[in-house]
Amino acid sequence: MPAALVLIDKQPGWTSHDVVAKLRGILGTRKIGHAGTLDPMATGLLVLGVDGGTKLLQFISGSDKQYLATIRLGAATHTDDAEGDVIFSASAKDVSANQIDAEIAKLTGAITQVPSSVSAIKVDGKRAYDLVRDGKEVELKGRAVTVSRFERTSDIRFVDDYLDFDVVVDCSSGTYIRALARDIGSALGVGGHLTMLRRTRIDNFDVSDATEIDKAPNLLLLVQAAKALFDSTQLTYDQARDIVHGKRITLSASGLIAATWNGELLAVLEPVGSQLKSVVVFPEVFIA
């Protein structure tokens, strides 16, 4: 089994752990990890590392992401999505598109966001969602996130006393789309939650290149994956040998760089002054 990344288009009802367990059986290896979970209700892109590919996940998990979502105004739930119990409701029939767009604008850019109480954030060593399930109240602190794009992509739709609309969100890692829905509903006094969430992009990886879990997975070799993330350079024999032996090499780069040898990924390097040192190395690639 070659070290690789796998792009999966997760379907509703699956947990991220379910996907990992399924892939372990399909690929015959236990060494599989992922670069960011998705709630069971959510669909879309999961990036997973297989064997040595897990070494690249650290460079992906904190990357910017894109989501498509449907927000419903007129009810707030304890999970901020459709799977939670309704804790507040008010008719949204008098809410206008202009009011919604004004609240979206307030939540665009660098903002401070209080995560959903059922997030995976740890409070006193326990996951917030576990505390909520145990009936405990959870108050999380606000955190700085960046929402670089937040746009309404549909007309507003009235369903009884509810109001639905679709959005696209480009954001930094750690942004909770559920919290955006919650905060719009709160600001308008009618409550809000998500009824659909789909992740379409993580860094330069797109869901259009992913496969569903019941189909044969496409393995993305590490050299392809690394070149999608970083600039790349082909090392000389002496440079490759030095990197494998833990030495620094003299080479110009402005950021992380994928270093290849014989067409394969040998290392990810970072600049230190006028030199580069390894962050991750795949020494088995180098044959002296």
PDB file of C-alpha atoms in Angstrom:
ATOM      1  CA  MET A   1       0.000   0.000   0.000  1.00  0.00           C
ATOM      2  CA  PRO A   2       1.679   3.242  -1.121  1.00  0.00           C
ATOM      3  CA  ALA A   3       1.694   6.253   1.173  1.00  0.00           C
ATOM      4  CA  ALA A   4      -1.019   8.543  -0.138  1.00  0.00           C
ATOM      5  CA  LEU A   5      -3.913  10.872   0.495  1.00  0.00           C
ATOM      6  CA  VAL A   6      -7.508   9.873  -0.174  1.00  0.00           C
ATOM      7  CA  LEU A   7     -10.276  12.369  -0.918  1.00  0.00           C
ATOM      8  CA  ILE A   8     -13.693  11.135   0.215  1.00  0.00           C
ATOM      9  CA  ASP A   9     -17.073  12.755  -0.434  1.00  0.00           C
ATOM     10  CA  LYS A  10     -18.759  11.870   2.867  1.00  0.00           C
ATOM     11  CA  GLN A  11     -22.468  11.124   2.754  1.00  0.00           C
ATOM     12  CA  PRO A  12     -24.987  12.055   5.490  1.00  0.00           C
ATOM     13  CA  GLY A  13     -25.230   9.741   8.481  1.00  0.00           C
ATOM     14  CA  TRP A  14     -21.565   8.764   8.436  1.00  0.00           C
ATOM     15  CA  THR A  15     -19.201  10.008  11.120  1.00  0.00           C
ATOM     16  CA  SER A  16     -15.616  10.791  10.199  1.00  0.00           C
ATOM     17  CA  HIS A  17     -14.620   7.810  12.354  1.00  0.00           C
ATOM     18  CA  ASP A  18     -16.953   5.596  10.318  1.00  0.00           C
ATOM     19  CA  VAL A  19     -15.154   6.644   7.140  1.00  0.00           C
ATOM     20  CA  VAL A  20     -11.738   5.903   8.669  1.00  0.00           C
ATOM     21  CA  ALA A  21     -12.906   2.471   9.834  1.00  0.00           C
ATOM     22  CA  LYS A  22     -14.354   1.640   6.410  1.00  0.00           C
ATOM     23  CA  LEU A  23     -11.161   2.691   4.620  1.00  0.00           C
ATOM     24  CA  ARG A  24      -9.039   0.585   6.966  1.00  0.00           C
ATOM     25  CA  GLY A  25     -10.960  -2.446   5.775  1.00  0.00           C
ATOM     26  CA  ILE A  26     -10.837  -1.453   2.104  1.00  0.00           C
ATOM     27  CA  LEU A  27      -7.133  -0.587   2.041  1.00  0.00           C
ATOM     28  CA  GLY A  28      -5.921  -3.170   4.543  1.00  0.00           C
ATOM     29  CA  THR A  29      -4.030  -0.799   6.823  1.00  0.00           C
ATOM     30  CA  ARG A  30      -4.760   0.651  10.237  1.00  0.00           C
ATOM     31  CA  LYS A  31      -2.626   3.748   9.758  1.00  0.00           C
ATOM     32  CA  ILE A  32      -5.238   6.181   8.467  1.00  0.00           C
ATOM     33  CA  GLY A  33      -6.039   9.639   9.776  1.00  0.00           C
ATOM     34  CA  HIS A  34      -8.035  12.641   8.598  1.00  0.00           C
ATOM     35  CA  ALA A  35      -7.532  16.396   8.372  1.00  0.00           C
ATOM     36  CA  GLY A  36     -10.688  17.680  10.040  1.00  0.00           C
ATOM     37  CA  THR A  37     -13.983  16.059  10.977  1.00  0.00           C
ATOM     38  CA  LEU A  38     -17.458  16.538   9.573  1.00  0.00           C
ATOM     39  CA  ASP A  39     -20.643  16.174  11.620  1.00  0.00           C
ATOM     40  CA  PRO A  40     -22.843  13.166  10.734  1.00  0.00           C
ATOM     41  CA  MET A  41     -25.440  15.517   9.180  1.00  0.00           C
ATOM     42  CA  ALA A  42     -22.834  17.195   6.972  1.00  0.00           C
ATOM     43  CA  THR A  43     -21.612  15.959   3.623  1.00  0.00           C
ATOM     44  CA  GLY A  44     -18.590  16.685   1.517  1.00  0.00           C
ATOM     45  CA  LEU A  45     -14.841  16.618   1.512  1.00  0.00           C
ATOM     46  CA  LEU A  46     -12.762  14.591   3.935  1.00  0.00           C
ATOM     47  CA  VAL A  47      -9.005  14.480   3.315  1.00  0.00           C
ATOM     48  CA  LEU A  48      -7.452  11.323   4.744  1.00  0.00           C
ATOM     49  CA  GLY A  49      -3.841  10.200   4.985  1.00  0.00           C
ATOM     50  CA  VAL A  50      -2.863   6.574   4.405  1.00  0.00           C
ATOM     51  CA  ASP A  51       0.305   5.168   6.011  1.00  0.00           C
ATOM     52  CA  GLY A  52       3.064   7.754   5.414  1.00  0.00           C
ATOM     53  CA  GLY A  53       0.451  10.102   4.021  1.00  0.00           C
ATOM     54  CA  THR A  54      -0.591  10.860   7.600  1.00  0.00           C
ATOM     55  CA  LYS A  55       2.582  12.962   7.828  1.00  0.00           C
ATOM     56  CA  LEU A  56       1.054  15.503   5.445  1.00  0.00           C
ATOM     57  CA  LEU A  57      -2.169  15.972   7.404  1.00  0.00           C
ATOM     58  CA  GLN A  58      -0.535  18.510   9.727  1.00  0.00           C
ATOM     59  CA  PHE A  59      -0.215  20.881   6.759  1.00  0.00           C
ATOM     60  CA  ILE A  60      -3.871  20.490   5.756  1.00  0.00           C
ATOM     61  CA  SER A  61      -5.929  20.459   8.953  1.00  0.00           C
ATOM     62  CA  GLY A  62      -5.412  24.165   9.610  1.00  0.00           C
ATOM     63  CA  SER A  63      -6.098  25.248   6.033  1.00  0.00           C
ATOM     64  CA  ASP A  64      -8.908  27.486   4.791  1.00  0.00           C
ATOM     65  CA  LYS A  65     -12.141  25.736   3.843  1.00  0.00           C
ATOM     66  CA  GLN A  66     -15.237  26.323   1.762  1.00  0.00           C
ATOM     67  CA  TYR A  67     -18.786  25.292   2.646  1.00  0.00           C
ATOM     68  CA  LEU A  68     -22.222  25.373   1.090  1.00  0.00           C
ATOM     69  CA  ALA A  69     -25.069  25.563   3.578  1.00  0.00           C
ATOM     70  CA  THR A  70     -28.783  26.136   4.013  1.00  0.00           C
ATOM     71  CA  ILE A  71     -29.796  28.359   6.924  1.00  0.00           C
ATOM     72  CA  ARG A  72     -33.276  28.225   8.424  1.00  0.00           C
ATOM     73  CA  LEU A  73     -34.604  31.199  10.386  1.00  0.00           C
ATOM     74  CA  GLY A  74     -37.515  30.856  12.773  1.00  0.00           C
ATOM     75  CA  ALA A  75     -36.088  28.336  15.243  1.00  0.00           C
ATOM     76  CA  ALA A  76     -32.941  27.847  17.305  1.00  0.00           C
ATOM     77  CA  THR A  77     -31.775  24.374  18.338  1.00  0.00           C
ATOM     78  CA  HIS A  78     -29.396  23.254  21.067  1.00  0.00           C
ATOM     79  CA  THR A  79     -26.964  21.941  18.426  1.00  0.00           C
ATOM     80  CA  ASP A  80     -27.418  24.859  16.003  1.00  0.00           C
ATOM     81  CA  ASP A  81     -28.424  22.373  13.309  1.00  0.00           C
ATOM     82  CA  ALA A  82     -31.464  20.336  12.305  1.00  0.00           C
ATOM     83  CA  GLU A  83     -30.465  17.355  14.467  1.00  0.00           C
ATOM     84  CA  GLY A  84     -30.928  19.290  17.701  1.00  0.00           C
ATOM     85  CA  ASP A  85     -33.962  19.985  19.858  1.00  0.00           C
ATOM     86  CA  VAL A  86     -35.723  23.310  19.284  1.00  0.00           C
ATOM     87  CA  ILE A  87     -35.034  25.639  22.208  1.00  0.00           C
ATOM     88  CA  PHE A  88     -36.605  28.813  20.801  1.00  0.00           C
ATOM     89  CA  SER A  89     -38.895  29.669  17.902  1.00  0.00           C
ATOM     90  CA  ALA A  90     -40.470  32.782  16.434  1.00  0.00           C
ATOM     91  CA  SER A  91     -42.072  33.488  13.089  1.00  0.00           C
ATOM     92  CA  ALA A  92     -39.606  34.634  10.438  1.00  0.00           C
ATOM     93  CA  LYS A  93     -42.269  35.689   7.944  1.00  0.00           C
ATOM     94  CA  ASP A  94     -41.484  39.393   8.415  1.00  0.00           C
ATOM     95  CA  VAL A  95     -37.722  39.020   7.894  1.00  0.00           C
ATOM     96  CA  SER A  96     -36.505  40.513   4.605  1.00  0.00           C
ATOM     97  CA  ALA A  97     -33.653  39.588   2.313  1.00  0.00           C
ATOM     98  CA  ASN A  98     -32.061  42.986   2.986  1.00  0.00           C
ATOM     99  CA  GLN A  99     -32.044  42.313   6.731  1.00  0.00           C
ATOM    100  CA  ILE A 100     -30.410  38.940   6.179  1.00  0.00           C
ATOM    101  CA  ASP A 101     -27.766  40.399   3.869  1.00  0.00           C
ATOM    102  CA  ALA A 102     -26.963  43.098   6.432  1.00  0.00           C
ATOM    103  CA  GLU A 103     -26.346  40.455   9.119  1.00  0.00           C
ATOM    104  CA  ILE A 104     -24.242  38.389   6.712  1.00  0.00           C
ATOM    105  CA  ALA A 105     -22.090  41.464   6.076  1.00  0.00           C
ATOM    106  CA  LYS A 106     -21.523  41.872   9.831  1.00  0.00           C
ATOM    107  CA  LEU A 107     -20.227  38.287   9.998  1.00  0.00           C
ATOM    108  CA  THR A 108     -17.822  38.714   7.090  1.00  0.00           C
ATOM    109  CA  GLY A 109     -14.134  39.435   7.602  1.00  0.00           C
ATOM    110  CA  ALA A 110     -12.155  39.067  10.826  1.00  0.00           C
ATOM    111  CA  ILE A 111     -14.724  38.299  13.518  1.00  0.00           C
ATOM    112  CA  THR A 112     -14.897  36.897  17.046  1.00  0.00           C
ATOM    113  CA  GLN A 113     -17.096  33.815  17.108  1.00  0.00           C
ATOM    114  CA  VAL A 114     -18.403  31.770  20.029  1.00  0.00           C
ATOM    115  CA  PRO A 115     -18.294  28.131  18.849  1.00  0.00           C
ATOM    116  CA  SER A 116     -21.332  25.886  19.023  1.00  0.00           C
ATOM    117  CA  SER A 117     -21.776  24.288  22.438  1.00  0.00           C
ATOM    118  CA  VAL A 118     -21.732  20.851  20.806  1.00  0.00           C
ATOM    119  CA  SER A 119     -18.322  21.371  19.235  1.00  0.00           C
ATOM    120  CA  ALA A 120     -15.323  19.126  19.830  1.00  0.00           C
ATOM    121  CA  ILE A 121     -13.563  21.827  21.859  1.00  0.00           C
ATOM    122  CA  LYS A 122     -12.345  20.540  25.214  1.00  0.00           C
ATOM    123  CA  VAL A 123     -13.597  22.076  28.465  1.00  0.00           C
ATOM    124  CA  ASP A 124     -11.752  20.871  31.573  1.00  0.00           C
ATOM    125  CA  GLY A 125     -10.467  17.890  29.610  1.00  0.00           C
ATOM    126  CA  LYS A 126     -13.837  16.846  28.178  1.00  0.00           C
ATOM    127  CA  ARG A 127     -15.350  17.473  24.756  1.00  0.00           C
ATOM    128  CA  ALA A 128     -18.030  20.157  24.827  1.00  0.00           C
ATOM    129  CA  TYR A 129     -20.517  17.907  23.017  1.00  0.00           C
ATOM    130  CA  ASP A 130     -20.071  15.191  25.668  1.00  0.00           C
ATOM    131  CA  LEU A 131     -20.853  17.688  28.412  1.00  0.00           C
ATOM    132  CA  VAL A 132     -23.989  18.839  26.573  1.00  0.00           C
ATOM    133  CA  ARG A 133     -25.134  15.236  26.150  1.00  0.00           C
ATOM    134  CA  ASP A 134     -24.701  14.802  29.908  1.00  0.00           C
ATOM    135  CA  GLY A 135     -27.113  17.689  30.458  1.00  0.00           C
ATOM    136  CA  LYS A 136     -24.490  20.218  31.527  1.00  0.00           C
ATOM    137  CA  GLU A 137     -24.412  23.830  30.419  1.00  0.00           C
ATOM    138  CA  VAL A 138     -21.364  24.768  28.396  1.00  0.00           C
ATOM    139  CA  GLU A 139     -20.100  28.311  27.883  1.00  0.00           C
ATOM    140  CA  LEU A 140     -17.301  28.583  25.369  1.00  0.00           C
ATOM    141  CA  LYS A 141     -15.095  31.616  24.902  1.00  0.00           C
ATOM    142  CA  GLY A 142     -15.123  33.624  21.695  1.00  0.00           C
ATOM    143  CA  ARG A 143     -12.267  33.044  19.294  1.00  0.00           C
ATOM    144  CA  ALA A 144     -10.909  34.981  16.342  1.00  0.00           C
ATOM    145  CA  VAL A 145     -11.741  33.546  12.928  1.00  0.00           C
ATOM    146  CA  THR A 146     -11.752  34.923   9.408  1.00  0.00           C
ATOM    147  CA  VAL A 147     -14.734  34.624   7.088  1.00  0.00           C
ATOM    148  CA  SER A 148     -13.307  35.819   3.786  1.00  0.00           C
ATOM    149  CA  ARG A 149     -16.509  35.166   1.842  1.00  0.00           C
ATOM    150  CA  PHE A 150     -20.081  34.850   3.114  1.00  0.00           C
ATOM    151  CA  GLU A 151     -22.735  35.243   0.432  1.00  0.00           C
ATOM    152  CA  ARG A 152     -26.383  34.392   0.059  1.00  0.00           C
ATOM    153  CA  THR A 153     -26.684  32.306  -3.113  1.00  0.00           C
ATOM    154  CA  SER A 154     -30.461  31.892  -3.329  1.00  0.00           C
ATOM    155  CA  ASP A 155     -33.676  33.810  -2.924  1.00  0.00           C
ATOM    156  CA  ILE A 156     -35.310  33.512   0.491  1.00  0.00           C
ATOM    157  CA  ARG A 157     -37.919  30.740   0.723  1.00  0.00           C
ATOM    158  CA  PHE A 158     -40.811  30.675   3.173  1.00  0.00           C
ATOM    159  CA  VAL A 159     -41.866  27.310   4.618  1.00  0.00           C
ATOM    160  CA  ASP A 160     -44.752  27.874   7.050  1.00  0.00           C
ATOM    161  CA  ASP A 161     -43.285  30.311   9.612  1.00  0.00           C
ATOM    162  CA  TYR A 162     -39.699  29.451   8.673  1.00  0.00           C
ATOM    163  CA  LEU A 163     -37.429  31.199   6.212  1.00  0.00           C
ATOM    164  CA  ASP A 164     -34.723  29.275   4.333  1.00  0.00           C
ATOM    165  CA  PHE A 165     -31.831  30.495   2.195  1.00  0.00           C
ATOM    166  CA  ASP A 166     -28.587  29.075   0.813  1.00  0.00           C
ATOM    167  CA  VAL A 167     -25.081  30.455   1.367  1.00  0.00           C
ATOM    168  CA  VAL A 168     -21.464  29.874   0.419  1.00  0.00           C
ATOM    169  CA  VAL A 169     -18.764  30.450   3.036  1.00  0.00           C
ATOM    170  CA  ASP A 170     -14.990  30.646   2.612  1.00  0.00           C
ATOM    171  CA  CYS A 171     -13.352  30.691   6.027  1.00  0.00           C
ATOM    172  CA  SER A 172     -10.355  29.961   8.177  1.00  0.00           C
ATOM    173  CA  SER A 173      -9.976  26.703  10.033  1.00  0.00           C
ATOM    174  CA  GLY A 174     -11.936  26.677  13.275  1.00  0.00           C
ATOM    175  CA  THR A 175     -14.916  28.607  11.905  1.00  0.00           C
ATOM    176  CA  TYR A 176     -18.287  27.080  12.791  1.00  0.00           C
ATOM    177  CA  ILE A 177     -20.892  27.489  10.057  1.00  0.00           C
ATOM    178  CA  ARG A 178     -23.559  26.415  12.551  1.00  0.00           C
ATOM    179  CA  ALA A 179     -22.592  29.381  14.700  1.00  0.00           C
ATOM    180  CA  LEU A 180     -23.015  31.752  11.752  1.00  0.00           C
ATOM    181  CA  ALA A 181     -26.582  30.483  11.312  1.00  0.00           C
ATOM    182  CA  ARG A 182     -27.198  30.783  15.058  1.00  0.00           C
ATOM    183  CA  ASP A 183     -25.874  34.337  15.204  1.00  0.00           C
ATOM    184  CA  ILE A 184     -27.923  35.567  12.240  1.00  0.00           C
ATOM    185  CA  GLY A 185     -31.079  34.129  13.796  1.00  0.00           C
ATOM    186  CA  SER A 186     -30.210  35.624  17.167  1.00  0.00           C
ATOM    187  CA  ALA A 187     -29.522  39.067  15.719  1.00  0.00           C
ATOM    188  CA  LEU A 188     -32.878  39.046  13.929  1.00  0.00           C
ATOM    189  CA  GLY A 189     -34.700  37.812  17.033  1.00  0.00           C
ATOM    190  CA  VAL A 190     -36.170  34.687  15.418  1.00  0.00           C
ATOM    191  CA  GLY A 191     -33.550  32.002  16.000  1.00  0.00           C
ATOM    192  CA  GLY A 192     -31.556  30.206  13.352  1.00  0.00           C
ATOM    193  CA  HIS A 193     -29.915  26.879  12.571  1.00  0.00           C
ATOM    194  CA  LEU A 194     -28.480  24.862   9.695  1.00  0.00           C
ATOM    195  CA  THR A 195     -30.528  22.363   7.733  1.00  0.00           C
ATOM    196  CA  MET A 196     -27.752  21.462   5.266  1.00  0.00           C
ATOM    197  CA  LEU A 197     -23.969  21.682   5.342  1.00  0.00           C
ATOM    198  CA  ARG A 198     -21.546  20.552   2.653  1.00  0.00           C
ATOM    199  CA  ARG A 199     -17.768  21.064   2.639  1.00  0.00           C
ATOM    200  CA  THR A 200     -16.557  21.621  -0.890  1.00  0.00           C
ATOM    201  CA  ARG A 201     -12.906  22.582  -0.471  1.00  0.00           C
ATOM    202  CA  ILE A 202      -9.947  22.257   1.913  1.00  0.00           C
ATOM    203  CA  ASP A 203      -6.941  24.281   0.778  1.00  0.00           C
ATOM    204  CA  ASN A 204      -6.450  23.293  -2.880  1.00  0.00           C
ATOM    205  CA  PHE A 205      -8.333  19.996  -2.581  1.00  0.00           C
ATOM    206  CA  ASP A 206     -11.844  20.009  -4.059  1.00  0.00           C
ATOM    207  CA  VAL A 207     -14.784  17.687  -3.459  1.00  0.00           C
ATOM    208  CA  SER A 208     -15.161  17.274  -7.226  1.00  0.00           C
ATOM    209  CA  ASP A 209     -12.023  15.105  -7.099  1.00  0.00           C
ATOM    210  CA  ALA A 210     -13.356  12.945  -4.237  1.00  0.00           C
ATOM    211  CA  THR A 211     -15.139   9.584  -4.352  1.00  0.00           C
ATOM    212  CA  GLU A 212     -17.941   8.268  -2.165  1.00  0.00           C
ATOM    213  CA  ILE A 213     -16.997   5.659   0.424  1.00  0.00           C
ATOM    214  CA  ASP A 214     -18.816   2.821  -1.385  1.00  0.00           C
ATOM    215  CA  LYS A 215     -16.698   3.343  -4.510  1.00  0.00           C
ATOM    216  CA  ALA A 216     -13.064   2.438  -5.083  1.00  0.00           C
ATOM    217  CA  PRO A 217     -10.961   5.229  -3.548  1.00  0.00           C
ATOM    218  CA  ASN A 218      -8.553   7.176  -5.703  1.00  0.00           C
ATOM    219  CA  LEU A 219      -5.119   7.343  -4.094  1.00  0.00           C
ATOM    220  CA  LEU A 220      -3.380  10.686  -4.458  1.00  0.00           C
ATOM    221  CA  LEU A 221       0.345  10.011  -4.345  1.00  0.00           C
ATOM    222  CA  LEU A 222       2.315  12.163  -1.927  1.00  0.00           C
ATOM    223  CA  VAL A 223       4.268  14.000  -4.588  1.00  0.00           C
ATOM    224  CA  GLN A 224       0.981  15.055  -6.230  1.00  0.00           C
ATOM    225  CA  ALA A 225      -0.505  16.054  -2.889  1.00  0.00           C
ATOM    226  CA  ALA A 226       2.530  18.039  -1.813  1.00  0.00           C
ATOM    227  CA  LYS A 227       2.705  19.909  -5.117  1.00  0.00           C
ATOM    228  CA  ALA A 228      -0.933  20.904  -4.613  1.00  0.00           C
ATOM    229  CA  LEU A 229       0.026  22.419  -1.247  1.00  0.00           C
ATOM    230  CA  PHE A 230       3.486  23.910  -1.804  1.00  0.00           C
ATOM    231  CA  ASP A 231       5.955  25.069  -4.384  1.00  0.00           C
ATOM    232  CA  SER A 232       8.328  22.230  -5.257  1.00  0.00           C
ATOM    233  CA  THR A 233      11.978  21.686  -6.086  1.00  0.00           C
ATOM    234  CA  GLN A 234      13.957  18.732  -7.391  1.00  0.00           C
ATOM    235  CA  LEU A 235      16.967  18.002  -5.158  1.00  0.00           C
ATOM    236  CA  THR A 236      20.393  16.986  -6.321  1.00  0.00           C
ATOM    237  CA  TYR A 237      21.908  13.772  -5.049  1.00  0.00           C
ATOM    238  CA  ASP A 238      24.034  15.613  -2.463  1.00  0.00           C
ATOM    239  CA  GLN A 239      21.067  17.696  -1.271  1.00  0.00           C
ATOM    240  CA  ALA A 240      18.865  14.628  -0.942  1.00  0.00           C
ATOM    241  CA  ARG A 241      21.528  12.773   1.021  1.00  0.00           C
ATOM    242  CA  ASP A 242      21.994  15.704   3.394  1.00  0.00           C
ATOM    243  CA  ILE A 243      18.248  16.001   4.043  1.00  0.00           C
ATOM    244  CA  VAL A 244      17.949  12.281   4.780  1.00  0.00           C
ATOM    245  CA  HIS A 245      20.845  12.595   7.223  1.00  0.00           C
ATOM    246  CA  GLY A 246      19.187  15.488   9.059  1.00  0.00           C
ATOM    247  CA  LYS A 247      21.382  18.227   7.630  1.00  0.00           C
ATOM    248  CA  ARG A 248      20.332  21.605   6.311  1.00  0.00           C
ATOM    249  CA  ILE A 249      20.829  22.605   2.707  1.00  0.00           C
ATOM    250  CA  THR A 250      21.474  25.995   1.138  1.00  0.00           C
ATOM    251  CA  LEU A 251      18.530  26.832  -1.084  1.00  0.00           C
ATOM    252  CA  SER A 252      16.268  29.842  -1.441  1.00  0.00           C
ATOM    253  CA  ALA A 253      12.584  29.549  -0.555  1.00  0.00           C
ATOM    254  CA  SER A 254       9.984  31.918   0.887  1.00  0.00           C
ATOM    255  CA  GLY A 255       7.921  29.261   2.662  1.00  0.00           C
ATOM    256  CA  LEU A 256       7.331  25.550   2.950  1.00  0.00           C
ATOM    257  CA  ILE A 257       8.508  23.651  -0.084  1.00  0.00           C
ATOM    258  CA  ALA A 258       8.056  20.106  -1.388  1.00  0.00           C
ATOM    259  CA  ALA A 259      11.433  18.530  -2.081  1.00  0.00           C
ATOM    260  CA  THR A 260      11.427  15.685  -4.596  1.00  0.00           C
ATOM    261  CA  TRP A 261      13.941  13.027  -5.536  1.00  0.00           C
ATOM    262  CA  ASN A 262      13.573  10.844  -8.617  1.00  0.00           C
ATOM    263  CA  GLY A 263      10.013  12.072  -9.053  1.00  0.00           C
ATOM    264  CA  GLU A 264       8.890  11.178  -5.528  1.00  0.00           C
ATOM    265  CA  LEU A 265       8.339  13.294  -2.409  1.00  0.00           C
ATOM    266  CA  LEU A 266      11.424  13.104  -0.220  1.00  0.00           C
ATOM    267  CA  ALA A 267      10.632  15.849   2.285  1.00  0.00           C
ATOM    268  CA  VAL A 268       8.782  19.010   3.173  1.00  0.00           C
ATOM    269  CA  LEU A 269      11.298  21.734   3.960  1.00  0.00           C
ATOM    270  CA  GLU A 270      11.062  25.091   5.718  1.00  0.00           C
ATOM    271  CA  PRO A 271      13.399  28.078   5.483  1.00  0.00           C
ATOM    272  CA  VAL A 272      15.762  28.895   8.341  1.00  0.00           C
ATOM    273  CA  GLY A 273      17.745  31.966   7.387  1.00  0.00           C
ATOM    274  CA  SER A 274      19.417  31.251   4.063  1.00  0.00           C
ATOM    275  CA  GLN A 275      19.031  27.501   4.456  1.00  0.00           C
ATOM    276  CA  LEU A 276      16.277  24.901   4.470  1.00  0.00           C
ATOM    277  CA  LYS A 277      15.653  22.224   7.067  1.00  0.00           C
ATOM    278  CA  SER A 278      13.284  19.295   6.993  1.00  0.00           C
ATOM    279  CA  VAL A 279       9.868  19.319   8.655  1.00  0.00           C
ATOM    280  CA  VAL A 280       8.869  15.894   7.348  1.00  0.00           C
ATOM    281  CA  VAL A 281      11.101  13.328   5.639  1.00  0.00           C
ATOM    282  CA  PHE A 282      10.340  10.146   3.707  1.00  0.00           C
ATOM    283  CA  PRO A 283      13.809   8.542   3.856  1.00  0.00           C
ATOM    284  CA  GLU A 284      12.699   5.338   2.134  1.00  0.00           C
ATOM    285  CA  VAL A 285      12.448   7.318  -1.103  1.00  0.00           C
ATOM    286  CA  PHE A 286      16.206   7.980  -1.212  1.00  0.00           C
ATOM    287  CA  ILE A 287      18.336   5.134  -2.515  1.00  0.00           C
ATOM    288  CA  ALA A 288      22.035   5.938  -2.212  1.00  0.00           C
TER     289      ALA A 288
END
